PDB file of C-alpha atoms in Angstrom:
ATOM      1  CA  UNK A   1     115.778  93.647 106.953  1.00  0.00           C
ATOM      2  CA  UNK A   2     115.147  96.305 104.424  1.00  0.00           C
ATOM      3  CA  UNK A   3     111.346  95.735 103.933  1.00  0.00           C
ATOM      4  CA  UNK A   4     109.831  97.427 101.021  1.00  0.00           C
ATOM      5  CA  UNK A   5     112.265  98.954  98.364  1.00  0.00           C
ATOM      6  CA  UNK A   6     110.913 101.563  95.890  1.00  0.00           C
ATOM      7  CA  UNK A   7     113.384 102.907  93.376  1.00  0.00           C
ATOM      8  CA  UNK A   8     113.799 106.300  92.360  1.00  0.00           C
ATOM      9  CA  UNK A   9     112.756 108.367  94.888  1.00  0.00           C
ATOM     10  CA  UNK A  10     112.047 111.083  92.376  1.00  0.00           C
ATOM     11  CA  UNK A  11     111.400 111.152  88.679  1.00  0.00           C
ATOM     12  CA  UNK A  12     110.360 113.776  86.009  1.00  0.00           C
ATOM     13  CA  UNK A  13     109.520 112.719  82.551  1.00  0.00           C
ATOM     14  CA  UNK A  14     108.098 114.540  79.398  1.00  0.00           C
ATOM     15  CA  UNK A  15     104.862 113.281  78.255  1.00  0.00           C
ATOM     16  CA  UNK A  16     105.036 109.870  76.132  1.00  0.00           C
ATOM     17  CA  UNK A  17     108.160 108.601  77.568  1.00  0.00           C
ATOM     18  CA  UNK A  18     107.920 105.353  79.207  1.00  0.00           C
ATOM     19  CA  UNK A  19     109.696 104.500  82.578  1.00  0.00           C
ATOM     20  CA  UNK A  20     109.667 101.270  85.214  1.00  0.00           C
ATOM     21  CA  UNK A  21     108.971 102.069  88.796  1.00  0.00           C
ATOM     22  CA  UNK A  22     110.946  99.240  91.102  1.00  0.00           C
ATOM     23  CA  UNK A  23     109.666  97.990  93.983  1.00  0.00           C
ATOM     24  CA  UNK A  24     111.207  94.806  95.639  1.00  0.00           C
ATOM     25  CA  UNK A  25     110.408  93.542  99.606  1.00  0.00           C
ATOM     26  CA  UNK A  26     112.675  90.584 101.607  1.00  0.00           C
ATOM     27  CA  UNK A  27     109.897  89.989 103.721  1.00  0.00           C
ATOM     28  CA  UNK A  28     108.698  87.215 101.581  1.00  0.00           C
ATOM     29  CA  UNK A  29     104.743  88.470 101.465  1.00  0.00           C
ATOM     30  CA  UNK A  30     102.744  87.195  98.783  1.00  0.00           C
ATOM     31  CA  UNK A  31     100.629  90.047  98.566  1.00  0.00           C
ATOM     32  CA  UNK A  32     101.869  93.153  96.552  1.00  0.00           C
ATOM     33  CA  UNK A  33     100.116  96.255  95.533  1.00  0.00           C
ATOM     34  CA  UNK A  34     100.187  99.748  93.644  1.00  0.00           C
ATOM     35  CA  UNK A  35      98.632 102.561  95.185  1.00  0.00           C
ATOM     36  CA  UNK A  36      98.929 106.003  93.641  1.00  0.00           C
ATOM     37  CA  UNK A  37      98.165 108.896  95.863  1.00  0.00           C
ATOM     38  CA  UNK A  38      97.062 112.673  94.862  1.00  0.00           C
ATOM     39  CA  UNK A  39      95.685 115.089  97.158  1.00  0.00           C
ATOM     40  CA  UNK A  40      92.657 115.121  98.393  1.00  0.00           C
ATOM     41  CA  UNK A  41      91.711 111.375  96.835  1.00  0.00           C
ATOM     42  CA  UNK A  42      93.590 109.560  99.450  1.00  0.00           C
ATOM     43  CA  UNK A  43      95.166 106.011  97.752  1.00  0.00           C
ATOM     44  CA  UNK A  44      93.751 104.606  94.860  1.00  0.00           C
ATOM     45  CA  UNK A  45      94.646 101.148  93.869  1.00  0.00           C
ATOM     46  CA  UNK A  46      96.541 100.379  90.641  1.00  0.00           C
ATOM     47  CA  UNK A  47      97.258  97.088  90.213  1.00  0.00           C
ATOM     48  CA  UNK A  48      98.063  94.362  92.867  1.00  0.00           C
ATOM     49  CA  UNK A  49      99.215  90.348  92.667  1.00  0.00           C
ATOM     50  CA  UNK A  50      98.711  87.326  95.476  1.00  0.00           C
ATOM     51  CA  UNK A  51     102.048  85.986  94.635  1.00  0.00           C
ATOM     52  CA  UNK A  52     104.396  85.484  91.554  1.00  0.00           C
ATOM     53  CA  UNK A  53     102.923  85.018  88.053  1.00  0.00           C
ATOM     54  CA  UNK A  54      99.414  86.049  89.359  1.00  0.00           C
ATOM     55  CA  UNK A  55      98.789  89.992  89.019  1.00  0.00           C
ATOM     56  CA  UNK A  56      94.874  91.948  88.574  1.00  0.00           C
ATOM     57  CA  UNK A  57      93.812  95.256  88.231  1.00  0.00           C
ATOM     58  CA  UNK A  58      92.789  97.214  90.785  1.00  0.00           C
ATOM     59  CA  UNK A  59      90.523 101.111  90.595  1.00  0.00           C
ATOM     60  CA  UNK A  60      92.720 102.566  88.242  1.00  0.00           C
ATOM     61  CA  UNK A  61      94.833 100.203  86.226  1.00  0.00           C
ATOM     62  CA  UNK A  62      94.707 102.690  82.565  1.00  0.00           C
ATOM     63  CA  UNK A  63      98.036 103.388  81.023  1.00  0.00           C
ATOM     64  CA  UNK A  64      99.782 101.108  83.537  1.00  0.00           C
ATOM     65  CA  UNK A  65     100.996  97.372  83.559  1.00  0.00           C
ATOM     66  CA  UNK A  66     102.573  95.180  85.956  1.00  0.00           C
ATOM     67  CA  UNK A  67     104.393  91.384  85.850  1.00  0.00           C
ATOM     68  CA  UNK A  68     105.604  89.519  88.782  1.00  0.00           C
ATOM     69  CA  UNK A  69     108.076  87.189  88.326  1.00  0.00           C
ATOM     70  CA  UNK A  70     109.130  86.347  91.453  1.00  0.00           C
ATOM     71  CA  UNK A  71     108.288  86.779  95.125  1.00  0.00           C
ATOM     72  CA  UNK A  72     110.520  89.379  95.753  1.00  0.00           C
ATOM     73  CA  UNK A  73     109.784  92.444  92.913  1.00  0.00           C
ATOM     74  CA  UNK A  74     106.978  94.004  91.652  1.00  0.00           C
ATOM     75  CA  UNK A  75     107.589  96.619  88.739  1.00  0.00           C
ATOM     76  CA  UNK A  76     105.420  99.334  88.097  1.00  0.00           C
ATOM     77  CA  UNK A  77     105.429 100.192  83.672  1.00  0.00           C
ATOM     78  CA  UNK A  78     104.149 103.320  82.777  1.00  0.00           C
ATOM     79  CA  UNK A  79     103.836 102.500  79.245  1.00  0.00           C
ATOM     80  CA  UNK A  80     103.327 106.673  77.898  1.00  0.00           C
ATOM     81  CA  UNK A  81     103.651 109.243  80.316  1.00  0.00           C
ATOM     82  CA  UNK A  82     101.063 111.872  80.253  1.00  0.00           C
ATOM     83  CA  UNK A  83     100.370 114.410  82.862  1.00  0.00           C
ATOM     84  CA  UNK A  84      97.776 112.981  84.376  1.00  0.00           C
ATOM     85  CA  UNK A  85     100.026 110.447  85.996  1.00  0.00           C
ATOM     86  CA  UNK A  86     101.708 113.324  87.775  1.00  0.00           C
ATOM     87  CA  UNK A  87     101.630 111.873  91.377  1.00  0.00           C
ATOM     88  CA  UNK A  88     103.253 109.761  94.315  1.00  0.00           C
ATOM     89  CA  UNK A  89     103.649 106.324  93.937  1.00  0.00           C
ATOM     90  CA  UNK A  90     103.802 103.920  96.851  1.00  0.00           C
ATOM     91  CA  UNK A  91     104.251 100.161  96.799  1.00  0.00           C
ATOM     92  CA  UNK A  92     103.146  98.338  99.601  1.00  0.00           C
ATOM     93  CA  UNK A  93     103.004  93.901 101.010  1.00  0.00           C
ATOM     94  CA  UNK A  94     101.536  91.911 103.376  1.00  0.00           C
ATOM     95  CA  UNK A  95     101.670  87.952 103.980  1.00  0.00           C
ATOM     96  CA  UNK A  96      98.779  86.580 102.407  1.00  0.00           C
ATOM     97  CA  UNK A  97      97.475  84.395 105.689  1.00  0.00           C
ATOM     98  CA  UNK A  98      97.990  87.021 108.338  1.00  0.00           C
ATOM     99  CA  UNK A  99      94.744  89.229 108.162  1.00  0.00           C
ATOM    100  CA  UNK A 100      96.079  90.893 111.568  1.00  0.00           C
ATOM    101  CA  UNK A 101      99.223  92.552 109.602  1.00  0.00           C
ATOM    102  CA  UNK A 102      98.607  95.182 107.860  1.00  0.00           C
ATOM    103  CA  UNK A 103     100.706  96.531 105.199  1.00  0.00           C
ATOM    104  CA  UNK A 104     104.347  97.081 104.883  1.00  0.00           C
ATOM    105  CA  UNK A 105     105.100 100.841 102.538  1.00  0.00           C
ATOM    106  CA  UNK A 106     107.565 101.732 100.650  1.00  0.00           C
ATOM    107  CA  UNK A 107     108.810 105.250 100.822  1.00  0.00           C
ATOM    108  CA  UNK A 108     106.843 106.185  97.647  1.00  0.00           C
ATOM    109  CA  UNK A 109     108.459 107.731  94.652  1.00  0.00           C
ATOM    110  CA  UNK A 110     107.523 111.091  93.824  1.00  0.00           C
ATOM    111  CA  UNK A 111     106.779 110.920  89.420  1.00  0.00           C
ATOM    112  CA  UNK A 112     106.060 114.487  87.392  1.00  0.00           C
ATOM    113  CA  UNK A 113     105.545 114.338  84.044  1.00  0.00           C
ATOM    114  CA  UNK A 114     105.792 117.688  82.153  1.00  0.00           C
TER     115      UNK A 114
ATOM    116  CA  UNK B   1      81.479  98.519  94.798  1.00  0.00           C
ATOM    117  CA  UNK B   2      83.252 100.319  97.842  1.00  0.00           C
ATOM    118  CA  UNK B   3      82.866 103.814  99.501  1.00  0.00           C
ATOM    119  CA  UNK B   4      84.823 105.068 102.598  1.00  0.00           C
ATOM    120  CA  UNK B   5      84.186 108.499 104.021  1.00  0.00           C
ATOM    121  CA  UNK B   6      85.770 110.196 106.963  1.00  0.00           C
ATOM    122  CA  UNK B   7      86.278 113.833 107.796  1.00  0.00           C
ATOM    123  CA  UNK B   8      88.626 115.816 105.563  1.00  0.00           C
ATOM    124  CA  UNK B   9      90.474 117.882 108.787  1.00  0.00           C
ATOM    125  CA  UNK B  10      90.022 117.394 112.613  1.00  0.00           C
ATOM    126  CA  UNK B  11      92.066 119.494 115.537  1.00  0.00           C
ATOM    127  CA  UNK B  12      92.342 118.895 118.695  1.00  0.00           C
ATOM    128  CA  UNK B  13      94.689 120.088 121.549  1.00  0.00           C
ATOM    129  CA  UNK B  14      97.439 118.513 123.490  1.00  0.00           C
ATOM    130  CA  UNK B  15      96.891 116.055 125.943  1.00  0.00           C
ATOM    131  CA  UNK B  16      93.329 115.680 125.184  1.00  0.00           C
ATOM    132  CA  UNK B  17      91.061 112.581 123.345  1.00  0.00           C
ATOM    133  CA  UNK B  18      90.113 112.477 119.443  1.00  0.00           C
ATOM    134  CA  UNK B  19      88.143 110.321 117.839  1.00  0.00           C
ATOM    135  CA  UNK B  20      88.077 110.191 114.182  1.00  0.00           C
ATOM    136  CA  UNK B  21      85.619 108.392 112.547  1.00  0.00           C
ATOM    137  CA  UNK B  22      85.292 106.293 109.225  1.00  0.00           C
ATOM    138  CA  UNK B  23      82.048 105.102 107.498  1.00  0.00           C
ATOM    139  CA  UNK B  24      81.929 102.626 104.830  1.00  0.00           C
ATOM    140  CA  UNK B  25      79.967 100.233 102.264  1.00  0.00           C
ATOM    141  CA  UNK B  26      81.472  97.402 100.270  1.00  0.00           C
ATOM    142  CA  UNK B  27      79.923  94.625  98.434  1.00  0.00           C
ATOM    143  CA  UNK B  28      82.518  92.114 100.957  1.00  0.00           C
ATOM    144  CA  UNK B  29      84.201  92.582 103.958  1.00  0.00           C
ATOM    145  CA  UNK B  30      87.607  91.044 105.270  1.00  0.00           C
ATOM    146  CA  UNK B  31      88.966  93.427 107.627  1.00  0.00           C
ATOM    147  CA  UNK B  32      88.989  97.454 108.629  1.00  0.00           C
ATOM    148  CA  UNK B  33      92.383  99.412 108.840  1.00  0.00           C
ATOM    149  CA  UNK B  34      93.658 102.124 110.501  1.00  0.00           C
ATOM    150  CA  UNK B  35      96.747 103.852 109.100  1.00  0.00           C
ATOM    151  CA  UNK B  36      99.110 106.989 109.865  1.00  0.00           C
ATOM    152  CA  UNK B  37     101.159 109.261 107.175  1.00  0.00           C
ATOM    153  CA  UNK B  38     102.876 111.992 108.210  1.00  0.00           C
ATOM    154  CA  UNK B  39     103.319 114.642 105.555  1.00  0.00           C
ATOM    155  CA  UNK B  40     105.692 113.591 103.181  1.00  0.00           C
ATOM    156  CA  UNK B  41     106.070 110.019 104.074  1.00  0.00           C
ATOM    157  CA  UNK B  42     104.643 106.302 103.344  1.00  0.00           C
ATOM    158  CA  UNK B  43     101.605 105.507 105.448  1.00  0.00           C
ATOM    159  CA  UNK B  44     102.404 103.337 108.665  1.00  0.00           C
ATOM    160  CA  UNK B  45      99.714 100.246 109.907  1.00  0.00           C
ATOM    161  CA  UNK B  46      98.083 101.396 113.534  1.00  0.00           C
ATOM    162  CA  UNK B  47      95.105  98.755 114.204  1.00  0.00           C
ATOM    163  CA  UNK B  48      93.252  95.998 112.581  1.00  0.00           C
ATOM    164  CA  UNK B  49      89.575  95.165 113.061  1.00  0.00           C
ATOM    165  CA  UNK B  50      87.211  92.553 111.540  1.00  0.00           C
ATOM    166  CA  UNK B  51      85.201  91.516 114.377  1.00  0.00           C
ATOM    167  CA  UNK B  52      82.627  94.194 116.127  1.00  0.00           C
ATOM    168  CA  UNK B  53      83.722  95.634 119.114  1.00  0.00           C
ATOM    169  CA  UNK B  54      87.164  97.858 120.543  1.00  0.00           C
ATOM    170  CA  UNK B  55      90.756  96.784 119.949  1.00  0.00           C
ATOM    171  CA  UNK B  56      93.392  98.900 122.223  1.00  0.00           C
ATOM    172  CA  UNK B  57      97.185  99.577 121.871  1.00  0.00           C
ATOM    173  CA  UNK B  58      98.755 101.792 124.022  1.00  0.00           C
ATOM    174  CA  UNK B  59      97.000 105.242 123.073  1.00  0.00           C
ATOM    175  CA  UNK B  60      95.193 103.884 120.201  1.00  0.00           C
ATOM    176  CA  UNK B  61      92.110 102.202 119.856  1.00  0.00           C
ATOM    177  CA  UNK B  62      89.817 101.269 117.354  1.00  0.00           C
ATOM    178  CA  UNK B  63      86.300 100.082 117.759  1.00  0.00           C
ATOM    179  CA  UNK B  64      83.990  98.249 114.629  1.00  0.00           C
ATOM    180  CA  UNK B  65      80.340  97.975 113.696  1.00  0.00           C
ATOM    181  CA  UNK B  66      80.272  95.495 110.740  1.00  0.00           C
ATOM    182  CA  UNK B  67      76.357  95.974 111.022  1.00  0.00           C
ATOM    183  CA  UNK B  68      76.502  99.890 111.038  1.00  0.00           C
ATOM    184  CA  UNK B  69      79.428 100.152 108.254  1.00  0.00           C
ATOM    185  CA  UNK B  70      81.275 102.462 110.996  1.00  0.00           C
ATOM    186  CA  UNK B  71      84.227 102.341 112.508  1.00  0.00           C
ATOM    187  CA  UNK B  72      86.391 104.945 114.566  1.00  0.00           C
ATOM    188  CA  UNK B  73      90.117 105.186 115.733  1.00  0.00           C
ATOM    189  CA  UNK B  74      90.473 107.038 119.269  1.00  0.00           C
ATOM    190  CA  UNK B  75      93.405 108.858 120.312  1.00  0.00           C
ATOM    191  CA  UNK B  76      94.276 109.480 123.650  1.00  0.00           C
ATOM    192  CA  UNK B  77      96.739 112.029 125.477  1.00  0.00           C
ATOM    193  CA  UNK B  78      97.364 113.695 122.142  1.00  0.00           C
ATOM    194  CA  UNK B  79     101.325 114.403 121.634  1.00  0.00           C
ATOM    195  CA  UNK B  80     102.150 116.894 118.899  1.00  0.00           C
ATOM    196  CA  UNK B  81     103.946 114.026 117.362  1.00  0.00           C
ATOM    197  CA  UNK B  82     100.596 112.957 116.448  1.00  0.00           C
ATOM    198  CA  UNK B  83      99.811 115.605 114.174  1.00  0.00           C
ATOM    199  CA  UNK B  84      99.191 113.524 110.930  1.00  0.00           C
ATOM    200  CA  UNK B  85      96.920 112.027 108.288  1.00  0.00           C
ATOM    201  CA  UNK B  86      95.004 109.075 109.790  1.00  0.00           C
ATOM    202  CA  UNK B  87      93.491 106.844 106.495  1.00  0.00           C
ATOM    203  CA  UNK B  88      90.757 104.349 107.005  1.00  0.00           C
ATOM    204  CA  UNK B  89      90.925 101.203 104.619  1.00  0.00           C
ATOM    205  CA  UNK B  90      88.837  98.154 103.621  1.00  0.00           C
ATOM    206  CA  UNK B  91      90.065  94.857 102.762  1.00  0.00           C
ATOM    207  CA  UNK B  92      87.511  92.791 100.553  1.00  0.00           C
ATOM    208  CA  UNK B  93      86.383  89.233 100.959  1.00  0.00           C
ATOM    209  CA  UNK B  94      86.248  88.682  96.747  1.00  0.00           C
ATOM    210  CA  UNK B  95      88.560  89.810  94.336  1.00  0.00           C
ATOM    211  CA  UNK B  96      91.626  89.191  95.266  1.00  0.00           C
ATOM    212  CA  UNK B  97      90.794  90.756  98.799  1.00  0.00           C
ATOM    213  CA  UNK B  98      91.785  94.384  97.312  1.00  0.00           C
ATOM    214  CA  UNK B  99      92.120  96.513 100.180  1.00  0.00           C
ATOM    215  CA  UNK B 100      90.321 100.395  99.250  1.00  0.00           C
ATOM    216  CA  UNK B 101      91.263 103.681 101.219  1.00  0.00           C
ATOM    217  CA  UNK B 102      89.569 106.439 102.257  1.00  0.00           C
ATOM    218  CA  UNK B 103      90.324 109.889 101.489  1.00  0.00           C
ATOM    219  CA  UNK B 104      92.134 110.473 104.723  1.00  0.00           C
ATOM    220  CA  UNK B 105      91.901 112.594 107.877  1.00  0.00           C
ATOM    221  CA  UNK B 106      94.450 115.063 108.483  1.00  0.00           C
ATOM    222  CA  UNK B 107      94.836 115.826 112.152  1.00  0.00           C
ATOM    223  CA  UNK B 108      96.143 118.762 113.824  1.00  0.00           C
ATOM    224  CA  UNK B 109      97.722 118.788 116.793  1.00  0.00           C
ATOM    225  CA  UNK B 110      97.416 122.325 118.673  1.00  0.00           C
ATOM    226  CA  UNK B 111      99.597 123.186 122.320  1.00  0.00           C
TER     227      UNK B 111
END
């Protein structure tokens, strides 16, 4: 049971360049999210989805998009890197009927963009 | 909207009690969460709340006051292991049931 999946670990990317974070979980939660985290702001929410084909924005969707096509994955577009978006990234899920479970992290993925 | 504040930094010595608090406001209200992150790493679930009044596991605890907007997690017979962020979070009741975080409480751990 591998839980949450975030792939790469680590990234750096020059300003304009577009990338996909991956993020996949075999836990079968319906509930994804997108949390960014920078110091001193704790984790802001991106974008999140109740289950496949449904995905909203969260506080700070800008100059990010998401799909979910299946239960399972949950890709993260950046669609024109700019500094700004120098930060960690961390997926997270939790079954949508069990309030009492909170939710299951990935191991983040660290993103600078020069 | 939402707003959750706690304390930036907290220490506290070995073996003792801490209690770090959390205050929020939000427009709906589906459930309070306690969380840990240890530098470098993704943040782990510690408690759940979303009725008033203490839950307990092990050396944790969390209490809730829906009516006060406050809520505090308690830590008991402090190891250094427990040196740490500790991040207070709100789930919604509308809106997809978006859960917000606080800024976070970072924790030290002194002998």
């Amino acid at each position: 049971n591998a839980g949450v999946t975030q792939t790469p670990k680590f990234q750096v990317l020059k300003t304009g360049q577009s990338m996909t974070l991956q993020c996949a979980q075999d836990m079968n939660h319906e509930y994804m999210s997108w949390y960014r985290q920078d110091p001193g702001m704790g984790l802001r929410l991106i974008h999140y989805s109740v289950g496949a084909g449904i995905t909203d924005q969260g506080e700070v969707p800008n100059g990010y998009n998401v799909s979910r096509s299946t239960t399972e994955d949950f890709p993260l577009r950046l669609l024109s890197a700019a500094p700004s978006q120098t930060s960690v990234y961390f997926c997270a899920s939790h079954p949508w009927e069990d309030n009492n479970y909170g939710y299951t992290f990935g191991s983040g993925t660290r993103l600078t963009v020069v | 909207g939402q707003n959750i504040d706690q304390p930036t930094e907290m220490t506290a010595t070995e073996g003792a009690i801490v209690q770090i608090n959390c205050t929020y406001q939000t427009s709906g209200f589906n459930g309070l969460f306690w969380y840990q992150q240890h530098a470098g790493e993704a943040p782990t679930f510690l408690s759940y709340n979303v009725l008033d009044g203490l839950e307990e596991k092990g050396r944790f605890s969390s209490f809730l006051s829906r009516s006060k907007g406050y809520s505090y997690l308690l830590l008991k017979e402090l190891q250094m292991k427990d040196s740490a962020s500790y991040l207070c979070a709100v789930r919604g009741n509308t809106g997809g049931f978006k859960t917000i975080f606080g800024a976070g409480t970072r924790l030290f751990v002194k002998a």
